[in-house]
Amino acid sequence: MFPDRVLSGMRPTGALHLGHYHGALKNWVRLQHEVECLFMVADWHALTTAYDDPSIIGRSTWDMVIDWLAAGIDPDKATIFIQSRVPAHAELTLLMGMNTPLSWLERVPTYKDQIEKLAHKDLGTYGFLGYPLMQAADILIYRANQVPVGEDQVSHIELTREIGRRFNNMYGREPGHEEKVAAAIKKMGKAGKQYQELRTRYQQNGDAEALEAARLVLADCANIGREDRERLAGHLEGRGKMILSEPQPLLTEASRLPGLDGAKMSKSYGNTIALRETPENVTKKVRAMPTDPARVRRTDPGNPEKCPVWMFHKVYSDASTRDWVVQGCTTAAIGCLDCKQPVIEGVLAEQKPMFERAQPYLEDLALVRRIVADGCERARARADETMHEVRTAMGLVY
Ligand code: TRP
Ligand code: SF4
């Protein structure tokens, strides 16, 4: 019912690498041309695990924003902001905490996983348990309905939807609701009649097409404002007013680009190429990549399927280069260093425009700060709209 809006975020915990680019950023860059997008530096999220060493957050924040800009996020298209500069995120987290069952948070699969995985840290904190709730607030405060995330975050988006729905059901029943609905339908004129007929069809026969059609009628009707539109959207499904969105995950395919050793690219495995890694380092790192262990000598034939370099070719090389690799590797006609050269060139070619886009920001950090300040202002304005309705619904405007 709300206009399409995308929100996503990343924690500022170090330089971004090409795995982030192929796994998430490339997708963000595409989305910014299609719908309104908000991209958030999740600094409070970083604190949920790095609370004992927060120095990394400040250091990483500006670097990460420059990496986003380098990757092609366009500040004229997308809103880039920092979570902690929009304090209403904290207010919504607190308010939603009032009616979120503890069991919902304890059951989030990442909760126990992460506590086990990060056993060297004490994550038995209130903040860590509550972090998926904070993520729900990040999304719901903008009434975003699409959230690009990886597989590991899908359960958080499902939780967000549950929390949004629970909120709508509990607080969407304003005093005088029936009268307000009737008045809004009257305001719609002819379209109001259509709306009612479609609603009846949906309510009596569960006709999903009628529900869709009624939503379209609502969206197209220029006679009513946003509040009435939300009220009638809730009324369609026999609920109160729809105050918060009930968002869907936009599942991003897992990154096709593995780490240098063939495992998932991750800082903790030490197998990354930074987004803005120097050409010298790229060359060195790719040259040092492990290859098919069967190729001990230059004259031993190899099997690309057993070689991480081949996975890079799949991302960076065209069909004729890939044919050359398969041919040359399996017959020992080429050496591994020969084989790696086109990969090096492919990575460098991908990075070149990124370096170019990053340059003005590296020379003048004030430019980055201004982009983020503008973004924060825009984000605050959007968040305030929602918060006004949330406070009203929760009885706090008196
Ligand atoms: N929790 C996400 C992560 O760890 C980051 C994040 C915070 C996020 N808030 C968000 C992602 C809202 C999507 C939407 O990667
Ligand atoms: Fe890997 Fe290429 Fe060497 Fe074959 S020739 S083992 S694909 S690096």
Short mmCIF file of C-alpha atoms and ligand atoms in Angstrom, two decimals:
data_model
loop_
_atom_site.label_atom_id
_atom_site.label_comp_id
_atom_site.label_asym_id
_atom_site.label_seq_id
_atom_site.Cartn_x
_atom_site.Cartn_y
_atom_site.Cartn_z
CA MET A 1 0.00 0.00 0.00
CA PHE A 2 2.94 2.27 0.59
CA PRO A 3 4.94 3.42 -2.43
CA ASP A 4 7.79 1.08 -3.33
CA ARG A 5 10.79 1.83 -1.23
CA VAL A 6 13.99 -0.07 -0.63
CA LEU A 7 16.06 0.03 2.53
CA SER A 8 19.26 -1.83 3.16
CA GLY A 9 22.26 -1.42 5.40
CA MET A 10 25.77 -2.57 6.11
CA ARG A 11 27.82 -2.55 9.26
CA PRO A 12 30.91 -0.35 9.18
CA THR A 13 33.46 -2.92 10.28
CA GLY A 14 36.30 -2.58 7.78
CA ALA A 15 37.10 -1.99 4.11
CA LEU A 16 34.63 -3.50 1.66
CA HIS A 17 35.88 -6.19 -0.70
CA LEU A 18 34.89 -7.53 -4.09
CA GLY A 19 32.68 -10.14 -2.40
CA HIS A 20 30.53 -7.29 -1.04
CA TYR A 21 30.47 -5.77 -4.51
CA HIS A 22 29.32 -8.91 -6.30
CA GLY A 23 27.08 -10.01 -3.43
CA ALA A 24 25.26 -6.79 -2.56
CA LEU A 25 26.51 -3.48 -3.91
CA LYS A 26 26.03 -4.29 -7.57
CA ASN A 27 22.42 -5.04 -6.76
CA TRP A 28 22.00 -1.75 -4.87
CA VAL A 29 23.40 0.15 -7.84
CA ARG A 30 20.79 -1.45 -10.10
CA LEU A 31 17.92 -0.86 -7.67
CA GLN A 32 18.62 2.85 -7.26
CA HIS A 33 17.48 3.35 -10.88
CA GLU A 34 14.25 1.45 -10.31
CA VAL A 35 12.82 2.55 -6.93
CA GLU A 36 13.45 4.98 -4.13
CA CYS A 37 16.41 3.59 -2.18
CA LEU A 38 17.81 4.32 1.26
CA PHE A 39 21.21 2.90 2.16
CA MET A 40 22.23 2.98 5.78
CA VAL A 41 25.52 2.79 7.62
CA ALA A 42 24.47 0.51 10.48
CA ASP A 43 26.77 1.90 13.15
CA TRP A 44 24.55 0.94 16.10
CA HIS A 45 24.42 -2.58 14.70
CA ALA A 46 28.20 -2.71 14.66
CA LEU A 47 28.16 -1.78 18.36
CA THR A 48 26.05 -4.82 19.23
CA THR A 49 29.11 -6.98 18.69
CA ALA A 50 32.00 -4.47 18.77
CA TYR A 51 30.85 -2.66 21.92
CA ASP A 52 34.21 -3.26 23.61
CA ASP A 53 36.25 -1.81 20.72
CA PRO A 54 34.20 0.84 18.97
CA SER A 55 37.16 2.60 17.34
CA ILE A 56 36.71 0.58 14.15
CA ILE A 57 33.27 2.11 13.55
CA GLY A 58 34.36 5.70 13.01
CA ARG A 59 37.32 4.64 10.94
CA SER A 60 35.25 2.41 8.71
CA THR A 61 32.21 4.62 8.23
CA TRP A 62 33.70 7.15 5.82
CA ASP A 63 35.68 4.47 3.99
CA MET A 64 32.55 2.44 3.54
CA VAL A 65 30.58 5.37 2.18
CA ILE A 66 33.42 6.10 -0.26
CA ASP A 67 33.34 2.43 -1.29
CA TRP A 68 29.59 2.72 -1.97
CA LEU A 69 30.13 5.84 -4.06
CA ALA A 70 33.03 4.16 -5.83
CA ALA A 71 30.84 1.17 -6.65
CA GLY A 72 28.35 3.49 -8.33
CA ILE A 73 25.80 4.47 -5.71
CA ASP A 74 24.63 7.85 -6.96
CA PRO A 75 23.85 10.34 -4.18
CA ASP A 76 21.41 12.13 -6.48
CA LYS A 77 19.42 8.92 -6.81
CA ALA A 78 19.78 7.13 -3.50
CA THR A 79 19.75 8.39 0.08
CA ILE A 80 22.91 7.54 2.00
CA PHE A 81 22.69 8.02 5.75
CA ILE A 82 24.06 6.96 9.12
CA GLN A 83 21.73 5.16 11.51
CA SER A 84 22.82 6.97 14.68
CA ARG A 85 22.18 10.35 13.03
CA VAL A 86 18.51 9.49 12.82
CA PRO A 87 17.79 8.96 16.51
CA ALA A 88 14.14 8.10 15.81
CA HIS A 89 15.41 4.59 15.00
CA ALA A 90 16.08 4.25 18.73
CA GLU A 91 12.65 5.56 19.65
CA LEU A 92 10.89 3.11 17.35
CA THR A 93 13.05 0.25 18.61
CA LEU A 94 12.06 1.11 22.17
CA LEU A 95 8.37 1.47 21.38
CA MET A 96 8.19 -1.76 19.41
CA GLY A 97 9.98 -3.50 22.23
CA MET A 98 6.88 -3.00 24.37
CA ASN A 99 4.85 -5.60 22.54
CA THR A 100 7.44 -7.82 20.89
CA PRO A 101 7.40 -11.25 22.55
CA LEU A 102 10.78 -12.23 23.94
CA SER A 103 10.38 -15.66 22.34
CA TRP A 104 10.30 -14.12 18.84
CA LEU A 105 13.76 -12.70 19.42
CA GLU A 106 15.17 -15.80 21.10
CA ARG A 107 13.98 -17.89 18.15
CA VAL A 108 15.79 -15.88 15.46
CA PRO A 109 18.22 -18.47 14.02
CA THR A 110 21.18 -16.07 13.85
CA TYR A 111 20.91 -15.45 17.60
CA LYS A 112 22.24 -18.77 18.86
CA ASP A 113 24.47 -19.24 15.79
CA GLN A 114 26.33 -16.01 16.34
CA ILE A 115 26.71 -16.54 20.07
CA GLU A 116 28.39 -19.87 19.29
CA LYS A 117 30.45 -18.55 16.41
CA LEU A 118 31.70 -15.52 18.32
CA ALA A 119 32.36 -17.47 21.50
CA HIS A 120 35.32 -15.24 22.38
CA LYS A 121 32.85 -12.40 22.91
CA ASP A 122 30.20 -12.06 25.55
CA LEU A 123 27.06 -11.64 23.50
CA GLY A 124 24.72 -12.38 26.37
CA THR A 125 23.63 -8.76 26.23
CA TYR A 126 20.30 -7.04 25.94
CA GLY A 127 21.53 -5.18 22.86
CA PHE A 128 22.54 -8.31 21.02
CA LEU A 129 19.25 -10.07 21.68
CA GLY A 130 17.42 -6.96 20.54
CA TYR A 131 19.37 -6.31 17.38
CA PRO A 132 16.85 -7.93 15.00
CA LEU A 133 14.21 -5.68 16.57
CA MET A 134 16.44 -2.70 15.85
CA GLN A 135 16.74 -3.95 12.27
CA ALA A 136 12.94 -4.15 12.09
CA ALA A 137 12.78 -0.51 13.23
CA ASP A 138 15.35 0.47 10.56
CA ILE A 139 13.04 -0.90 7.90
CA LEU A 140 9.61 -0.04 9.30
CA ILE A 141 10.49 3.55 10.11
CA TYR A 142 10.73 4.17 6.34
CA ARG A 143 7.82 1.89 5.52
CA ALA A 144 10.17 0.17 3.16
CA ASN A 145 8.56 -2.80 1.47
CA GLN A 146 11.61 -4.33 -0.19
CA VAL A 147 14.79 -5.20 1.62
CA PRO A 148 17.72 -6.56 -0.39
CA VAL A 149 19.58 -8.99 1.86
CA GLY A 150 21.53 -12.22 1.69
CA GLU A 151 20.20 -15.61 2.77
CA ASP A 152 21.53 -15.15 6.32
CA GLN A 153 19.27 -12.15 6.91
CA VAL A 154 15.98 -13.49 5.56
CA SER A 155 14.76 -14.54 9.01
CA HIS A 156 15.23 -10.95 10.17
CA ILE A 157 12.98 -9.67 7.42
CA GLU A 158 10.37 -12.27 8.31
CA LEU A 159 10.51 -11.08 11.89
CA THR A 160 10.15 -7.50 10.67
CA ARG A 161 6.98 -8.42 8.80
CA GLU A 162 5.54 -10.11 11.90
CA ILE A 163 6.33 -7.09 14.02
CA GLY A 164 4.82 -4.70 11.47
CA ARG A 165 1.66 -6.78 11.25
CA ARG A 166 1.35 -7.08 15.02
CA PHE A 167 1.70 -3.34 15.35
CA ASN A 168 -0.94 -2.66 12.70
CA ASN A 169 -3.35 -5.09 14.32
CA MET A 170 -2.83 -3.77 17.82
CA TYR A 171 -2.73 -0.04 17.17
CA GLY A 172 -4.43 0.43 13.82
CA ARG A 173 -7.86 0.60 15.47
CA GLU A 174 -8.23 4.30 16.02
CA PRO A 175 -11.24 5.84 17.75
CA GLY A 176 -14.03 6.55 15.28
CA HIS A 177 -12.46 4.19 12.74
CA GLU A 178 -15.75 3.17 11.10
CA GLU A 179 -16.86 6.77 10.64
CA LYS A 180 -13.50 7.75 9.20
CA VAL A 181 -13.64 4.85 6.77
CA ALA A 182 -17.12 5.84 5.64
CA ALA A 183 -16.09 9.46 5.17
CA ALA A 184 -13.01 8.46 3.17
CA ILE A 185 -15.04 6.22 0.87
CA LYS A 186 -17.46 9.06 0.27
CA LYS A 187 -14.57 11.36 -0.62
CA MET A 188 -13.46 8.87 -3.26
CA GLY A 189 -16.64 9.46 -5.25
CA LYS A 190 -17.21 6.91 -8.03
CA ALA A 191 -14.01 5.09 -7.16
CA GLY A 192 -15.41 4.62 -3.66
CA LYS A 193 -18.22 2.50 -5.03
CA GLN A 194 -15.75 0.40 -6.98
CA TYR A 195 -13.64 0.01 -3.85
CA GLN A 196 -16.60 -1.22 -1.85
CA GLU A 197 -17.68 -3.73 -4.47
CA LEU A 198 -14.16 -5.12 -4.76
CA ARG A 199 -13.79 -5.26 -0.99
CA THR A 200 -17.01 -7.23 -0.68
CA ARG A 201 -15.84 -9.65 -3.36
CA TYR A 202 -12.59 -10.14 -1.53
CA GLN A 203 -14.14 -10.49 1.91
CA GLN A 204 -16.90 -12.88 0.80
CA ASN A 205 -15.04 -15.06 -1.70
CA GLY A 206 -11.40 -14.47 -0.76
CA ASP A 207 -10.96 -13.33 -4.37
CA ALA A 208 -7.29 -12.28 -4.52
CA GLU A 209 -7.74 -10.51 -7.83
CA ALA A 210 -10.42 -8.31 -6.31
CA LEU A 211 -8.00 -7.44 -3.51
CA GLU A 212 -5.35 -6.45 -6.05
CA ALA A 213 -7.86 -4.44 -8.06
CA ALA A 214 -9.11 -2.64 -4.96
CA ARG A 215 -5.55 -1.70 -4.07
CA LEU A 216 -5.09 -0.26 -7.55
CA VAL A 217 -8.28 1.74 -7.23
CA LEU A 218 -6.95 3.16 -3.96
CA ALA A 219 -3.55 3.94 -5.37
CA ASP A 220 -5.06 5.72 -8.38
CA CYS A 221 -7.63 7.78 -6.51
CA ALA A 222 -6.50 11.39 -6.28
CA ASN A 223 -9.37 12.54 -4.02
CA ILE A 224 -7.94 11.14 -0.78
CA GLY A 225 -4.74 11.79 1.13
CA ARG A 226 -2.17 9.39 2.49
CA GLU A 227 -3.87 8.82 5.84
CA ASP A 228 -7.18 7.88 4.27
CA ARG A 229 -5.42 5.66 1.79
CA GLU A 230 -3.72 3.76 4.61
CA ARG A 231 -6.96 3.56 6.55
CA LEU A 232 -8.78 2.07 3.57
CA ALA A 233 -5.92 -0.31 2.83
CA GLY A 234 -6.29 -1.76 6.31
CA HIS A 235 -10.07 -1.83 6.00
CA LEU A 236 -9.79 -3.92 2.83
CA GLU A 237 -8.48 -6.85 4.80
CA GLY A 238 -10.75 -6.26 7.74
CA ARG A 239 -8.00 -4.72 9.77
CA GLY A 240 -7.42 -1.33 11.23
CA LYS A 241 -5.33 1.33 9.60
CA MET A 242 -2.07 0.15 8.12
CA ILE A 243 0.53 2.17 10.00
CA LEU A 244 3.66 0.21 9.25
CA SER A 245 4.70 -1.71 6.17
CA GLU A 246 4.96 -5.50 6.07
CA PRO A 247 8.09 -5.83 3.98
CA GLN A 248 9.51 -8.63 1.83
CA PRO A 249 13.10 -9.72 1.48
CA LEU A 250 14.65 -9.17 -1.95
CA LEU A 251 16.92 -12.14 -1.87
CA THR A 252 20.29 -11.31 -3.38
CA GLU A 253 21.96 -14.25 -5.03
CA ALA A 254 25.02 -15.42 -3.18
CA SER A 255 28.13 -13.75 -4.54
CA ARG A 256 29.50 -15.68 -7.49
CA LEU A 257 32.92 -14.47 -6.52
CA PRO A 258 34.67 -16.62 -3.91
CA GLY A 259 37.74 -15.66 -1.94
CA LEU A 260 41.27 -16.10 -3.23
CA ASP A 261 41.39 -19.62 -1.78
CA GLY A 262 37.99 -20.66 -3.17
CA ALA A 263 36.16 -20.39 0.19
CA LYS A 264 33.65 -17.58 0.82
CA MET A 265 35.38 -14.20 0.56
CA SER A 266 35.58 -12.89 4.09
CA LYS A 267 37.86 -10.63 6.07
CA SER A 268 38.14 -13.21 8.83
CA TYR A 269 39.52 -15.78 6.35
CA GLY A 270 42.16 -13.36 5.03
CA ASN A 271 41.21 -14.20 1.43
CA THR A 272 39.87 -10.90 0.17
CA ILE A 273 40.59 -8.37 -2.54
CA ALA A 274 39.52 -4.96 -1.30
CA LEU A 275 37.22 -2.93 -3.50
CA ARG A 276 39.97 -0.37 -3.86
CA GLU A 277 42.96 -2.70 -3.56
CA THR A 278 46.02 -1.25 -5.35
CA PRO A 279 46.87 -2.75 -8.77
CA GLU A 280 50.19 -4.01 -7.36
CA ASN A 281 48.40 -5.87 -4.59
CA VAL A 282 45.79 -7.28 -6.94
CA THR A 283 48.56 -8.63 -9.16
CA LYS A 284 50.45 -10.08 -6.21
CA LYS A 285 47.38 -11.64 -4.63
CA VAL A 286 46.08 -13.27 -7.80
CA ARG A 287 49.56 -14.59 -8.67
CA ALA A 288 49.70 -16.19 -5.24
CA MET A 289 46.30 -17.89 -5.57
CA PRO A 290 46.33 -21.64 -5.02
CA THR A 291 45.53 -23.70 -8.13
CA ASP A 292 44.55 -27.29 -8.86
CA PRO A 293 46.88 -29.19 -6.49
CA ALA A 294 47.36 -31.84 -9.21
CA ARG A 295 49.40 -29.35 -11.23
CA VAL A 296 52.65 -29.78 -9.35
CA ARG A 297 54.84 -29.24 -12.39
CA ARG A 298 54.19 -26.98 -15.35
CA THR A 299 53.88 -30.11 -17.51
CA ASP A 300 51.13 -31.69 -15.35
CA PRO A 301 47.65 -31.19 -16.82
CA GLY A 302 45.01 -29.74 -14.49
CA ASN A 303 41.27 -29.58 -13.97
CA PRO A 304 39.73 -26.10 -13.81
CA GLU A 305 36.83 -27.40 -11.70
CA LYS A 306 39.32 -27.99 -8.90
CA CYS A 307 40.84 -24.53 -9.12
CA PRO A 308 39.70 -21.25 -7.53
CA VAL A 309 41.21 -19.28 -10.41
CA TRP A 310 38.58 -20.85 -12.65
CA MET A 311 35.81 -19.43 -10.45
CA PHE A 312 37.31 -16.00 -11.06
CA HIS A 313 37.34 -16.67 -14.81
CA LYS A 314 33.64 -17.44 -14.59
CA VAL A 315 33.06 -13.93 -13.26
CA TYR A 316 35.66 -11.98 -15.21
CA SER A 317 36.35 -13.71 -18.54
CA ASP A 318 34.43 -14.00 -21.79
CA ALA A 319 33.63 -17.30 -23.48
CA SER A 320 36.70 -17.39 -25.70
CA THR A 321 39.07 -16.79 -22.79
CA ARG A 322 37.30 -19.50 -20.81
CA ASP A 323 37.71 -21.93 -23.73
CA TRP A 324 41.38 -21.05 -23.82
CA VAL A 325 41.66 -21.83 -20.08
CA VAL A 326 39.93 -25.21 -20.28
CA GLN A 327 41.92 -26.21 -23.35
CA GLY A 328 45.23 -24.98 -21.99
CA CYS A 329 44.81 -26.27 -18.46
CA THR A 330 43.69 -29.80 -19.31
CA THR A 331 46.51 -30.25 -21.86
CA ALA A 332 49.17 -28.39 -19.87
CA ALA A 333 49.55 -26.05 -22.85
CA ILE A 334 49.48 -23.02 -20.56
CA GLY A 335 51.02 -22.39 -17.16
CA CYS A 336 49.04 -21.18 -14.18
CA LEU A 337 50.64 -17.74 -14.29
CA ASP A 338 49.55 -17.40 -17.93
CA CYS A 339 46.08 -18.43 -16.87
CA LYS A 340 45.93 -15.85 -14.10
CA GLN A 341 46.84 -12.90 -16.31
CA PRO A 342 43.36 -12.33 -17.80
CA VAL A 343 41.88 -12.54 -14.28
CA ILE A 344 44.25 -9.83 -13.10
CA GLU A 345 43.25 -7.71 -16.08
CA GLY A 346 39.57 -8.36 -15.45
CA VAL A 347 39.76 -7.29 -11.81
CA LEU A 348 41.77 -4.19 -12.69
CA ALA A 349 39.29 -3.23 -15.41
CA GLU A 350 36.41 -3.58 -12.98
CA GLN A 351 38.20 -1.46 -10.40
CA LYS A 352 39.31 1.31 -12.74
CA PRO A 353 36.03 3.25 -12.78
CA MET A 354 35.73 2.70 -9.03
CA PHE A 355 39.06 4.40 -8.41
CA GLU A 356 38.02 7.21 -10.68
CA ARG A 357 34.72 7.72 -8.89
CA ALA A 358 36.41 7.57 -5.47
CA GLN A 359 39.13 10.09 -6.29
CA PRO A 360 37.25 13.38 -5.74
CA TYR A 361 35.94 12.09 -2.41
CA LEU A 362 39.37 10.98 -1.26
CA GLU A 363 40.72 14.42 -2.09
CA ASP A 364 37.92 16.21 -0.28
CA LEU A 365 36.26 14.36 2.56
CA ALA A 366 33.97 17.36 3.09
CA LEU A 367 32.19 16.25 -0.07
CA VAL A 368 31.40 12.90 1.51
CA ARG A 369 30.27 14.49 4.74
CA ARG A 370 27.92 16.77 2.83
CA ILE A 371 26.37 13.86 0.94
CA VAL A 372 25.81 12.01 4.19
CA ALA A 373 24.46 15.11 5.96
CA ASP A 374 21.94 15.61 3.14
CA GLY A 375 21.02 11.96 3.27
CA CYS A 376 20.51 12.05 7.04
CA GLU A 377 18.24 15.04 6.67
CA ARG A 378 16.14 13.32 4.05
CA ALA A 379 16.00 10.15 6.14
CA ARG A 380 14.94 12.10 9.24
CA ALA A 381 12.09 13.73 7.35
CA ARG A 382 10.81 10.33 6.17
CA ALA A 383 11.23 8.83 9.63
CA ASP A 384 9.37 11.70 11.30
CA GLU A 385 6.30 11.10 9.14
CA THR A 386 6.08 7.54 10.39
CA MET A 387 6.91 8.41 13.98
CA HIS A 388 4.13 10.94 14.18
CA GLU A 389 1.63 8.23 13.31
CA VAL A 390 3.28 5.69 15.58
CA ARG A 391 3.18 8.05 18.56
CA THR A 392 -0.44 8.91 17.83
CA ALA A 393 -1.39 5.26 17.52
CA MET A 394 0.38 4.40 20.78
CA GLY A 395 -1.42 7.12 22.69
CA LEU A 396 1.57 9.40 23.11
CA VAL A 397 0.22 12.54 21.49
CA TYR A 398 -1.66 14.30 24.25
N1 TRP B 1 21.95 -6.60 10.01
C1 TRP B 1 22.54 -6.32 8.74
C2 TRP B 1 23.89 -7.06 8.65
O1 TRP B 1 24.43 -7.42 9.67
C3 TRP B 1 22.75 -4.86 8.50
C4 TRP B 1 21.47 -4.12 8.62
C5 TRP B 1 21.09 -3.31 9.63
C6 TRP B 1 20.38 -4.14 7.69
N2 TRP B 1 19.85 -2.80 9.43
C7 TRP B 1 19.39 -3.30 8.25
C8 TRP B 1 20.16 -4.79 6.48
C9 TRP B 1 18.15 -3.13 7.63
C10 TRP B 1 18.92 -4.62 5.84
C11 TRP B 1 17.95 -3.79 6.42
O2 TRP B 1 24.37 -7.26 7.57
FE1 SF4 B 2 43.85 -23.24 -12.41
FE2 SF4 B 2 44.35 -22.02 -14.68
FE3 SF4 B 2 46.28 -23.39 -13.41
FE4 SF4 B 2 44.29 -24.67 -14.56
S1 SF4 B 2 45.83 -23.42 -15.60
S2 SF4 B 2 45.09 -25.05 -12.53
S3 SF4 B 2 42.57 -23.28 -14.23
S4 SF4 B 2 45.24 -21.53 -12.72
#
